[in-house]
RNA sequence: GGAGCAGUGGCUGAGCGGCUGAAAGCGACGGUCUUGAAAACCGUUAUACCCUUUGGGUAUCGGGGGUUCGAAUCCCUCCUGCUCCGCCA
């Protein structure tokens, strides 16, 4: 959420921000309602002042004087209800418009309409050239008996799968390895609840907007989180933190649920776009400072790069353009790993910087020692590893001519020393 | 699922329908004292918004609604926590 004062001061900035992000929000309507609400509230405040003044004198009065005072109060009450009606009518609209105002992207973010206009910043690692005809991850997985999509679909519908035997082991190995990297880097490991109330969804910026992307338990009015970002970022929701607690750094491992509504027919092949996967996510909550936010944005990106390099996966870093940024994101880097079967670099990580957008929505603050003021925190997050999506490059890049898979060195200790996945 | 109890400031904890934005204690901060620290003593110490020059005003005692001239205090409802019973793991 954006500070209404900033919108009042410079509505043009937020119109432009929305336009750049391809987001609909009627700033003119918002400022008009805001002005009306403000004046109505000022009137109400004046009436309340008078009412309080008269009300306080009542116990000292008696007889006619008292009757007079009561009559005056009755008149004020009539005026009051007129303004109250106005507030009641306009406030909900103002509130919901406020939830739609976009965080302006940083100036250096490339302007663009969608992900096709993201800008590649650099490439890391060598893309493997095969001297045999490589299989894709589905062929490899099926032949090795470690992936079973058919039965996944039979039991759970489209975009579902089973991982079996060494496939399941590899999946857990990569997650556990990623978590251990984060713990070594000073992040607090977290196991989190995933059935989230609407407040947590709104606080992180997923609602309103991503309801269609979310599985909702209608009976219990909770939502299945699509990422541990939700519980991790909202962990201290509504609290006032001590400055010395910051930065807070979390690494959470969780299952992630996504409906993929509107993606029908897109990426239907294999384990790329699926309804349920597991992910280690990193979240940083820091002070209200652009410099700090920038510093930790680079840090969470580099954490994930450490994991990718340890897995020896070729990848590139992409600066996400304005049209591909979420409502609350000021800047975003994607990491895209090389996936031979897709003959392209494809997103495996997404590092987002929000400034105070999320913190403001969830009222997450800290006491600033210099000013003694309560300031909104800044929040950031990034994928550490998401599996099975990352199994696509791992399986495809580590495959051998005989159809076996060499287990990445750093994962071998997590698989009981197993060096190769072969047909059993 | 049934029965009961509770939710007050950073924390603990008082609170009669008006004198309570809220006692008291702790903590924190500033000062006196001290070579320094501790102790002791003195003082300060919620948040948001509106108008403004110092300053003034409004709202907030889990959320929302209601009764009343006036609600932390009475009523309704929701949320949360605790206890007992039942059921299940």
Short mmCIF file of C-alpha atoms (C1' of nucleotides) in Angstrom, two decimals:
data_model
loop_
_atom_site.label_atom_id
_atom_site.label_comp_id
_atom_site.label_asym_id
_atom_site.label_seq_id
_atom_site.Cartn_x
_atom_site.Cartn_y
_atom_site.Cartn_z
CA UNK A 1 0.00 0.00 0.00
CA UNK A 2 1.07 3.55 -0.68
CA UNK A 3 0.96 6.49 1.72
CA UNK A 4 -2.14 8.50 0.79
CA UNK A 5 -0.14 11.67 1.41
CA UNK A 6 2.26 10.76 -1.37
CA UNK A 7 -0.65 10.19 -3.70
CA UNK A 8 -2.14 13.58 -2.80
CA UNK A 9 1.17 15.29 -3.43
CA UNK A 10 1.96 13.67 -6.72
CA UNK A 11 -0.92 11.74 -8.27
CA UNK A 12 0.79 11.86 -11.66
CA UNK A 13 3.62 9.69 -10.37
CA UNK A 14 1.19 6.93 -9.45
CA UNK A 15 -0.76 7.17 -12.67
CA UNK A 16 2.49 6.69 -14.55
CA UNK A 17 3.56 3.84 -12.26
CA UNK A 18 0.31 1.99 -12.92
CA UNK A 19 0.58 2.59 -16.63
CA UNK A 20 4.14 1.27 -16.73
CA UNK A 21 3.06 -1.82 -14.82
CA UNK A 22 -0.03 -2.34 -16.93
CA UNK A 23 -2.22 -2.08 -13.87
CA UNK A 24 -5.68 -0.53 -13.76
CA UNK A 25 -6.34 1.91 -10.97
CA UNK A 26 -8.38 5.12 -11.11
CA UNK A 27 -6.12 7.61 -9.34
CA UNK A 28 -8.36 10.55 -10.25
CA UNK A 29 -11.32 8.86 -8.63
CA UNK A 30 -9.22 8.07 -5.57
CA UNK A 31 -8.02 11.64 -5.09
CA UNK A 32 -11.54 12.97 -5.61
CA UNK A 33 -13.01 10.64 -3.00
CA UNK A 34 -10.13 11.30 -0.69
CA UNK A 35 -10.77 15.04 -0.81
CA UNK A 36 -14.46 14.53 -0.07
CA UNK A 37 -13.73 12.16 2.77
CA UNK A 38 -11.19 14.49 4.24
CA UNK A 39 -13.61 17.41 4.37
CA UNK A 40 -16.41 15.24 5.76
CA UNK A 41 -14.06 13.99 8.46
CA UNK A 42 -13.01 17.49 9.33
CA UNK A 43 -16.64 18.48 9.78
CA UNK A 44 -17.23 15.41 11.90
CA UNK A 45 -14.25 16.30 14.02
CA UNK A 46 -15.57 19.80 14.65
CA UNK A 47 -18.96 18.43 15.58
CA UNK A 48 -17.36 15.91 17.92
CA UNK A 49 -15.41 18.69 19.60
CA UNK A 50 -18.60 20.61 20.27
CA UNK A 51 -20.46 17.53 21.42
CA UNK A 52 -17.70 16.61 23.81
CA UNK A 53 -17.63 20.13 25.19
CA UNK A 54 -21.36 20.20 25.84
CA UNK A 55 -21.48 16.62 27.01
CA UNK A 56 -18.86 17.31 29.65
CA UNK A 57 -20.92 20.15 31.11
CA UNK A 58 -24.07 18.08 31.47
CA UNK A 59 -23.37 16.58 34.89
CA UNK A 60 -22.97 20.13 36.25
CA UNK A 61 -26.26 21.33 34.83
CA UNK A 62 -29.83 20.89 35.98
CA UNK A 63 -33.36 21.90 35.06
CA UNK A 64 -33.85 24.11 31.99
CA UNK A 65 -30.13 24.55 31.41
CA UNK A 66 -29.75 20.83 31.16
CA UNK A 67 -32.72 20.50 28.82
CA UNK A 68 -31.23 23.20 26.63
CA UNK A 69 -27.90 21.42 26.42
CA UNK A 70 -29.58 18.17 25.52
CA UNK A 71 -31.58 19.88 22.80
CA UNK A 72 -28.39 21.34 21.34
CA UNK A 73 -26.79 17.95 21.32
CA UNK A 74 -29.73 16.49 19.47
CA UNK A 75 -29.23 19.07 16.74
CA UNK A 76 -25.55 18.26 16.43
CA UNK A 77 -26.43 14.63 16.14
CA UNK A 78 -28.59 15.31 13.11
CA UNK A 79 -25.75 17.18 11.38
CA UNK A 80 -23.39 14.42 12.31
CA UNK A 81 -25.40 11.66 10.73
CA UNK A 82 -25.35 13.45 7.40
CA UNK A 83 -21.54 13.41 7.27
CA UNK A 84 -21.37 9.93 8.71
CA UNK A 85 -23.52 8.71 5.89
CA UNK A 86 -21.11 10.19 3.39
CA UNK A 87 -18.10 8.56 5.03
CA UNK A 88 -19.88 5.24 5.22
CA UNK A 89 -20.62 5.45 1.56
CA UNK A 90 -17.21 6.56 0.28
CA UNK A 91 -14.76 4.95 2.70
CA UNK A 92 -15.05 1.40 1.36
CA UNK A 93 -14.43 2.59 -2.17
CA UNK A 94 -11.42 4.62 -1.06
CA UNK A 95 -10.06 1.63 0.84
CA UNK A 96 -10.35 -0.73 -2.06
CA UNK A 97 -8.82 1.79 -4.47
CA UNK A 98 -5.91 2.21 -2.05
CA UNK A 99 -5.25 -1.51 -2.24
CA UNK A 100 -4.88 -1.20 -6.00
CA UNK A 101 -2.36 1.63 -6.19
CA UNK A 102 0.93 0.31 -7.51
CA UNK A 103 4.36 0.80 -6.02
CA UNK A 104 6.31 2.82 -8.61
CA UNK A 105 9.20 0.88 -10.09
CA UNK A 106 12.73 2.12 -9.49
CA UNK A 107 13.99 4.47 -12.19
CA UNK A 108 16.53 1.95 -13.47
CA UNK A 109 13.86 -0.71 -14.11
CA UNK A 110 13.44 -1.15 -17.85
CA UNK A 111 10.06 -0.05 -19.21
CA UNK A 112 8.34 -2.89 -21.01
CA UNK A 113 4.96 -4.49 -21.57
CA UNK A 114 5.58 -8.06 -20.45
CA UNK A 115 8.20 -10.73 -19.80
CA UNK A 116 9.37 -10.63 -23.41
CA UNK A 117 10.87 -7.23 -22.67
CA UNK A 118 12.88 -8.26 -19.64
CA UNK A 119 16.54 -7.38 -19.97
CA UNK A 120 19.30 -9.90 -19.63
CA UNK A 121 22.05 -8.63 -17.33
CA UNK A 122 24.59 -11.44 -17.46
CA UNK A 123 25.09 -15.16 -18.02
CA UNK A 124 26.86 -17.56 -15.71
CA UNK A 125 28.11 -21.07 -16.34
CA UNK A 126 28.55 -23.04 -19.52
CA UNK A 127 25.63 -24.44 -21.48
CA UNK A 128 26.34 -28.10 -22.11
CA UNK A 129 26.69 -29.37 -25.67
CA UNK A 130 25.62 -32.98 -26.12
CA UNK A 131 27.46 -35.50 -28.28
CA UNK A 132 24.39 -37.72 -28.21
CA UNK A 133 20.70 -37.05 -28.60
CA UNK A 134 19.61 -35.87 -25.16
CA UNK A 135 16.27 -36.82 -23.66
CA UNK A 136 14.01 -34.36 -21.91
CA UNK A 137 13.31 -34.65 -18.18
CA UNK A 138 10.04 -36.50 -18.69
CA UNK A 139 11.58 -39.17 -20.90
CA UNK A 140 14.51 -39.50 -18.52
CA UNK A 141 12.28 -39.65 -15.47
CA UNK A 142 9.85 -42.13 -16.94
CA UNK A 143 12.60 -44.39 -18.29
CA UNK A 144 14.35 -44.36 -14.92
CA UNK A 145 11.08 -44.88 -13.07
CA UNK A 146 11.58 -41.76 -10.93
CA UNK A 147 8.79 -39.57 -12.33
CA UNK A 148 5.20 -40.68 -12.87
CA UNK A 149 3.02 -37.99 -14.38
CA UNK A 150 0.34 -40.31 -15.75
CA UNK A 151 -0.67 -41.57 -12.34
CA UNK A 152 -0.34 -38.10 -10.86
CA UNK A 153 -2.91 -36.89 -13.36
CA UNK A 154 -5.09 -39.95 -12.77
CA UNK A 155 -5.33 -39.19 -9.05
CA UNK A 156 -5.03 -35.43 -8.86
CA UNK A 157 -5.84 -34.02 -12.27
CA UNK A 158 -3.74 -32.08 -14.72
CA UNK A 159 -0.36 -30.67 -13.74
CA UNK A 160 0.10 -33.36 -11.08
CA UNK A 161 2.88 -35.89 -10.68
CA UNK A 162 4.57 -38.41 -8.48
CA UNK A 163 8.29 -38.51 -7.75
CA UNK A 164 9.48 -41.98 -6.96
CA UNK A 165 12.56 -43.62 -5.51
CA UNK A 166 15.70 -41.68 -6.39
CA UNK A 167 13.51 -39.01 -7.96
CA UNK A 168 11.90 -38.29 -4.60
CA UNK A 169 15.31 -38.47 -2.96
CA UNK A 170 16.81 -36.01 -5.43
CA UNK A 171 13.90 -33.63 -4.83
CA UNK A 172 14.41 -33.65 -1.08
CA UNK A 173 18.19 -33.52 -1.45
CA UNK A 174 18.13 -30.32 -3.44
CA UNK A 175 15.73 -28.70 -0.96
CA UNK A 176 17.71 -29.76 2.07
CA UNK A 177 20.96 -28.64 0.47
CA UNK A 178 19.48 -25.22 -0.29
CA UNK A 179 18.20 -24.89 3.25
CA UNK A 180 21.62 -25.76 4.66
CA UNK A 181 23.24 -23.08 2.49
CA UNK A 182 20.83 -20.51 3.90
CA UNK A 183 21.35 -21.61 7.48
CA UNK A 184 25.10 -21.28 6.98
CA UNK A 185 24.48 -17.75 5.74
CA UNK A 186 22.70 -16.75 8.92
CA UNK A 187 19.08 -17.19 7.89
CA UNK A 188 16.68 -18.64 10.45
CA UNK A 189 15.11 -21.86 9.19
CA UNK A 190 11.33 -21.86 9.41
CA UNK A 191 8.57 -24.40 9.06
CA UNK A 192 5.38 -22.48 8.41
CA UNK A 193 1.60 -22.73 8.32
CA UNK A 194 0.20 -22.63 4.81
CA UNK A 195 -3.50 -22.12 5.40
CA UNK A 196 -3.49 -18.37 5.46
CA UNK A 197 -6.19 -15.94 6.48
CA UNK A 198 -7.20 -13.24 4.04
CA UNK A 199 -5.31 -10.63 6.09
CA UNK A 200 -2.01 -12.36 5.38
CA UNK A 201 -2.87 -12.61 1.69
CA UNK A 202 -3.75 -8.93 1.58
CA UNK A 203 -0.74 -7.96 3.68
CA UNK A 204 1.69 -9.55 1.28
CA UNK A 205 -0.11 -8.04 -1.70
CA UNK A 206 -1.56 -11.22 -3.17
CA UNK A 207 -5.08 -10.02 -2.48
CA UNK A 208 -6.75 -8.35 -4.16
CA UNK A 209 -5.57 -9.62 -7.52
CA UNK A 210 -4.45 -13.22 -7.20
CA UNK A 211 -7.62 -14.81 -5.87
CA UNK A 212 -7.97 -16.84 -9.04
CA UNK A 213 -4.45 -18.14 -8.66
CA UNK A 214 -5.12 -19.34 -5.11
CA UNK A 215 -6.76 -22.46 -3.73
CA UNK A 216 -9.27 -21.34 -1.16
CA UNK A 217 -10.84 -23.42 1.59
CA UNK A 218 -14.26 -21.82 1.39
CA UNK A 219 -15.61 -23.64 4.45
CA UNK A 220 -12.93 -22.33 6.73
CA UNK A 221 -12.21 -19.05 4.96
CA UNK A 222 -8.51 -19.74 4.61
CA UNK A 223 -6.25 -19.82 1.59
CA UNK A 224 -3.51 -22.25 0.60
CA UNK A 225 -0.39 -20.15 0.30
CA UNK A 226 1.33 -20.27 -3.06
CA UNK A 227 4.66 -19.61 -1.37
CA UNK A 228 6.22 -19.46 2.10
CA UNK A 229 6.71 -15.76 1.40
CA UNK A 230 3.20 -15.24 2.79
CA UNK A 231 3.68 -16.71 6.28
CA UNK A 232 7.31 -15.57 6.52
CA UNK A 233 6.70 -11.95 5.57
CA UNK A 234 3.51 -11.75 7.63
CA UNK A 235 5.09 -13.54 10.62
CA UNK A 236 5.31 -10.33 12.66
CA UNK A 237 2.25 -8.71 11.08
CA UNK A 238 0.82 -5.87 13.16
CA UNK A 239 3.80 -5.74 15.49
CA UNK A 240 6.22 -2.99 16.39
CA UNK A 241 9.70 -4.46 16.21
CA UNK A 242 12.77 -3.27 18.02
CA UNK A 243 15.31 -1.71 15.74
CA UNK A 244 18.01 -4.05 16.99
CA UNK A 245 16.03 -7.06 15.75
CA UNK A 246 16.54 -5.91 12.18
CA UNK A 247 17.34 -7.23 9.72
CA UNK A 248 15.24 -10.35 10.20
CA UNK A 249 16.29 -13.09 7.80
CA UNK A 250 14.17 -16.18 7.28
CA UNK A 251 14.53 -19.28 5.16
CA UNK A 252 11.32 -21.28 4.99
CA UNK A 253 10.70 -24.60 3.32
CA UNK A 254 7.17 -25.34 2.28
CA UNK A 255 4.89 -26.88 -0.24
CA UNK A 256 3.41 -24.32 -2.65
CA UNK A 257 -0.04 -24.49 -4.19
CA UNK A 258 -1.03 -22.70 -7.36
CA UNK A 259 -4.18 -23.02 -9.40
CA UNK A 260 -2.53 -21.79 -12.60
CA UNK A 261 -5.87 -20.43 -13.69
CA UNK A 262 -5.56 -18.54 -16.92
CA UNK A 263 -2.52 -20.58 -17.85
CA UNK A 264 -4.56 -23.26 -19.56
CA UNK A 265 -2.58 -24.79 -22.35
CA UNK A 266 0.60 -22.97 -21.30
CA UNK A 267 3.67 -25.01 -20.32
CA UNK A 268 1.60 -28.15 -20.09
CA UNK A 269 4.51 -30.46 -20.71
CA UNK A 270 6.44 -32.01 -17.86
CA UNK A 271 7.26 -30.59 -14.45
CA UNK A 272 7.57 -26.94 -15.39
CA UNK A 273 4.18 -25.51 -14.46
CA UNK A 274 2.46 -27.60 -11.81
CA UNK A 275 -0.16 -27.13 -9.11
CA UNK A 276 1.96 -28.25 -6.21
CA UNK A 277 5.68 -28.08 -5.58
CA UNK A 278 8.16 -27.50 -2.79
CA UNK A 279 10.31 -24.48 -2.29
CA UNK A 280 12.87 -22.96 0.01
CA UNK A 281 12.13 -19.27 0.19
CA UNK A 282 14.16 -16.44 1.72
CA UNK A 283 12.63 -13.34 3.23
CA UNK A 284 14.39 -10.28 4.60
CA UNK A 285 12.71 -7.65 6.77
CA UNK A 286 14.92 -4.60 7.20
CA UNK A 287 14.89 -0.93 8.17
CA UNK A 288 13.11 1.76 6.23
CA UNK A 289 16.02 2.69 4.03
CA UNK A 290 16.45 2.51 0.28
CA UNK A 291 20.14 1.71 0.74
CA UNK A 292 19.36 -1.20 3.07
CA UNK A 293 16.71 -2.54 0.72
CA UNK A 294 19.12 -2.37 -2.20
CA UNK A 295 21.84 -4.07 -0.20
CA UNK A 296 19.63 -6.97 0.80
CA UNK A 297 18.18 -7.26 -2.67
CA UNK A 298 21.69 -7.96 -3.93
CA UNK A 299 22.30 -10.28 -0.99
CA UNK A 300 19.26 -12.48 -1.59
CA UNK A 301 20.13 -12.65 -5.27
CA UNK A 302 23.65 -13.70 -4.47
CA UNK A 303 22.44 -16.34 -1.98
CA UNK A 304 20.49 -18.02 -4.73
CA UNK A 305 23.38 -17.74 -7.16
CA UNK A 306 25.55 -19.55 -4.64
CA UNK A 307 23.08 -22.42 -4.73
CA UNK A 308 22.92 -22.44 -8.52
CA UNK A 309 26.69 -22.39 -8.87
CA UNK A 310 27.05 -25.17 -6.32
CA UNK A 311 24.65 -27.20 -8.44
CA UNK A 312 26.75 -26.19 -11.47
CA UNK A 313 23.70 -25.10 -13.40
CA UNK A 314 24.12 -22.51 -16.18
CA UNK A 315 21.84 -19.55 -15.66
CA UNK A 316 21.32 -15.92 -16.45
CA UNK A 317 20.18 -12.93 -14.46
CA UNK A 318 17.33 -10.92 -15.89
CA UNK A 319 16.13 -7.45 -14.93
CA UNK A 320 12.36 -7.76 -14.93
CA UNK A 321 10.68 -4.92 -16.83
CA UNK A 322 7.86 -2.77 -15.49
CA UNK A 323 5.10 -4.68 -17.27
CA UNK A 324 6.18 -7.94 -15.61
CA UNK A 325 6.44 -6.46 -12.10
CA UNK A 326 3.78 -7.15 -9.49
CA UNK A 327 1.75 -4.35 -8.01
CA UNK A 328 3.97 -3.99 -4.97
CA UNK A 329 7.37 -4.68 -6.44
CA UNK A 330 9.82 -1.82 -6.95
CA UNK A 331 12.39 -3.99 -8.68
CA UNK A 332 12.82 -7.65 -9.48
CA UNK A 333 15.56 -9.94 -10.69
CA UNK A 334 14.75 -13.33 -12.12
CA UNK A 335 17.23 -16.13 -12.29
CA UNK A 336 16.63 -18.30 -15.32
CA UNK A 337 18.29 -21.67 -15.63
CA UNK A 338 19.16 -23.23 -18.94
CA UNK A 339 16.67 -25.97 -19.79
CA UNK A 340 17.78 -28.03 -22.80
CA UNK A 341 14.31 -29.40 -23.60
CA UNK A 342 12.89 -25.89 -23.71
CA UNK A 343 15.96 -24.69 -25.54
CA UNK A 344 15.94 -21.58 -23.44
CA UNK A 345 16.70 -19.97 -20.11
CA UNK A 346 13.59 -20.34 -17.95
CA UNK A 347 12.65 -18.78 -14.65
CA UNK A 348 13.67 -20.69 -11.55
CA UNK A 349 13.97 -17.78 -9.11
CA UNK A 350 12.40 -14.41 -8.56
CA UNK A 351 13.96 -11.81 -6.26
CA UNK A 352 11.61 -9.01 -5.31
CA UNK A 353 12.07 -5.73 -3.49
CA UNK A 354 9.00 -4.06 -2.02
CA UNK A 355 10.25 -1.15 0.08
CA UNK A 356 7.39 -0.55 2.57
CA UNK A 357 4.56 -1.70 0.29
CA UNK A 358 3.91 -4.97 2.10
CA UNK A 359 4.81 -3.69 5.57
CA UNK A 360 2.31 -0.86 5.23
CA UNK A 361 -0.43 -3.28 4.26
CA UNK A 362 0.23 -5.47 7.22
CA UNK A 363 1.16 -2.70 9.64
CA UNK A 364 4.63 -4.07 10.29
CA UNK A 365 6.75 -1.41 11.94
CA UNK A 366 9.79 -0.81 14.11
CA UNK A 367 10.77 1.91 16.54
CA UNK A 368 13.42 4.07 14.92
CA UNK A 369 15.96 5.03 17.56
CA UNK A 370 17.02 8.30 15.94
CA UNK A 371 13.56 9.80 15.44
CA UNK A 372 11.68 7.76 18.09
CA UNK A 373 9.10 7.24 15.37
CA UNK A 374 7.46 4.02 14.32
CA UNK A 375 8.55 3.40 10.76
CA UNK A 376 7.35 0.77 8.34
CA UNK A 377 9.85 -1.99 7.68
CA UNK A 378 11.07 -2.86 4.23
CA UNK A 379 10.58 -6.39 2.92
CA UNK A 380 12.24 -8.52 0.26
CA UNK A 381 12.11 -12.10 -0.86
CA UNK A 382 13.63 -14.55 -3.26
CA UNK A 383 13.45 -18.18 -4.16
CA UNK A 384 16.35 -20.24 -2.85
CA UNK A 385 15.34 -23.33 -4.77
CA UNK A 386 12.04 -24.63 -6.10
CA UNK A 387 11.67 -28.30 -6.90
CA UNK A 388 10.72 -30.13 -9.00
CA UNK A 389 11.15 -27.25 -11.45
CA UNK A 390 14.88 -27.22 -10.82
CA UNK A 391 14.94 -30.95 -11.48
CA UNK A 392 14.34 -30.10 -15.14
CA UNK A 393 17.80 -28.59 -15.69
CA UNK A 394 19.40 -31.00 -13.24
CA UNK A 395 18.06 -34.13 -14.94
CA UNK A 396 18.55 -32.84 -18.46
CA UNK A 397 22.02 -31.39 -17.97
CA UNK A 398 23.37 -34.24 -15.85
CA UNK A 399 22.11 -37.01 -18.13
CA UNK A 400 24.45 -39.55 -19.65
CA UNK A 401 24.30 -41.29 -23.02
CA UNK A 402 23.00 -44.47 -21.37
CA UNK A 403 20.03 -42.63 -19.87
CA UNK A 404 21.44 -42.49 -16.37
CA UNK A 405 21.81 -39.29 -14.35
CA UNK A 406 24.95 -38.21 -12.58
CA UNK A 407 24.03 -36.83 -9.17
CA UNK A 408 25.45 -33.31 -8.69
CA UNK A 409 28.40 -33.51 -6.31
CA UNK A 410 26.92 -31.27 -3.63
CA UNK A 411 23.79 -33.41 -3.51
CA UNK A 412 25.50 -36.76 -3.16
CA UNK A 413 25.89 -36.46 0.63
CA UNK A 414 22.13 -35.84 0.79
CA UNK A 415 21.47 -39.08 -1.09
CA UNK A 416 23.53 -41.40 1.00
CA UNK A 417 26.55 -40.93 -1.27
CA UNK A 418 24.68 -41.99 -4.40
CA UNK A 419 26.66 -40.89 -7.46
CA UNK A 420 24.38 -41.96 -10.22
CA UNK A 421 20.69 -42.56 -10.79
CA UNK A 422 20.34 -45.53 -13.11
CA UNK A 423 17.58 -47.91 -14.09
CA UNK A 424 17.07 -50.32 -11.24
"C1'" G B 1 -18.70 -30.91 19.27
"C1'" G B 2 -20.59 -29.44 24.71
"C1'" A B 3 -19.64 -26.16 29.27
"C1'" G B 4 -17.07 -22.18 31.45
"C1'" C B 5 -13.30 -18.07 31.94
"C1'" A B 6 -10.52 -14.25 29.81
"C1'" G B 7 -8.42 -10.33 26.04
"C1'" U B 8 -6.38 -2.79 28.93
"C1'" G B 9 -0.01 1.00 26.95
"C1'" G B 10 6.99 -2.06 25.36
"C1'" C B 11 5.69 -5.83 29.56
"C1'" U B 12 2.88 -7.05 34.31
"C1'" G B 13 -1.54 -5.23 36.11
"C1'" A B 14 -5.77 -1.60 38.41
"C1'" G B 15 -10.09 0.49 36.51
"C1'" C B 16 -17.08 3.40 39.88
"C1'" G B 17 -21.25 5.04 32.80
"C1'" G B 18 -18.79 11.37 32.97
"C1'" C B 19 -13.02 13.92 37.00
"C1'" U B 20 -9.35 7.80 32.58
"C1'" G B 21 -5.30 8.23 27.13
"C1'" A B 22 -6.03 5.42 31.07
"C1'" A B 23 -3.64 4.05 38.54
"C1'" A B 24 0.57 1.22 40.15
"C1'" G B 25 4.92 -1.64 39.20
"C1'" C B 26 8.67 -3.17 35.72
"C1'" G B 27 11.41 -1.82 31.52
"C1'" A B 28 13.47 2.20 28.46
"C1'" C B 29 15.40 7.23 28.02
"C1'" G B 30 17.38 11.98 30.23
"C1'" G B 31 19.44 14.30 34.67
"C1'" U B 32 21.71 14.60 39.83
"C1'" C B 33 25.41 11.88 42.52
"C1'" U B 34 30.16 8.83 41.40
"C1'" U B 35 37.16 8.27 39.27
"C1'" G B 36 33.73 4.87 36.43
"C1'" A B 37 29.66 1.63 37.18
"C1'" A B 38 25.82 0.05 40.48
"C1'" A B 39 22.45 1.85 44.09
"C1'" A B 40 19.51 6.05 45.40
"C1'" C B 41 16.80 10.34 43.96
"C1'" C B 42 14.32 13.70 40.15
"C1'" G B 43 12.11 13.92 35.40
"C1'" U B 44 10.38 11.92 30.61
"C1'" U B 45 8.14 7.72 28.22
"C1'" A B 46 1.39 5.00 23.37
"C1'" U B 47 -0.34 5.41 18.24
"C1'" A B 48 -2.76 7.45 13.97
"C1'" C B 49 -5.04 11.36 11.66
"C1'" C B 50 -6.84 16.61 11.06
"C1'" C B 51 -6.05 21.99 11.73
"C1'" U B 52 -1.98 24.85 12.94
"C1'" U B 53 2.82 29.43 15.01
"C1'" U B 54 3.95 27.97 20.14
"C1'" G B 55 -0.28 24.93 20.08
"C1'" G B 56 -5.20 22.80 19.53
"C1'" G B 57 -8.58 18.89 18.15
"C1'" U B 58 -10.44 13.85 17.01
"C1'" A B 59 -10.08 8.70 17.34
"C1'" U B 60 -8.06 4.28 19.61
"C1'" C B 61 -8.50 -0.22 26.19
"C1'" G B 62 -8.92 -7.72 20.75
"C1'" G B 63 -12.29 -6.43 15.73
"C1'" G B 64 -17.17 -4.75 14.26
"C1'" G B 65 -22.08 -3.08 15.58
"C1'" G B 66 -25.57 -1.15 19.30
"C1'" U B 67 -27.72 1.41 23.96
"C1'" U B 68 -26.69 6.50 26.08
"C1'" C B 69 -26.21 13.53 26.12
"C1'" G B 70 -21.69 10.59 27.42
"C1'" A B 71 -18.81 3.64 27.03
"C1'" A B 72 -12.39 0.63 28.70
"C1'" U B 73 -16.87 0.18 31.87
"C1'" C B 74 -23.77 -1.97 29.63
"C1'" C B 75 -25.82 -5.14 25.24
"C1'" C B 76 -25.06 -8.06 20.51
"C1'" U B 77 -21.64 -10.37 17.29
"C1'" C B 78 -16.99 -12.03 15.46
"C1'" C B 79 -11.82 -13.21 16.45
"C1'" U B 80 -8.08 -15.05 19.78
"C1'" G B 81 -6.31 -17.58 24.13
"C1'" C B 82 -7.06 -20.76 28.51
"C1'" U B 83 -9.72 -24.67 31.56
"C1'" C B 84 -13.02 -28.96 31.93
"C1'" C B 85 -15.92 -32.88 29.29
"C1'" G B 86 -16.55 -35.74 24.81
"C1'" C B 87 -14.39 -37.49 20.18
"C1'" C B 88 -10.09 -38.50 17.19
"C1'" A B 89 -4.87 -39.00 16.17
#
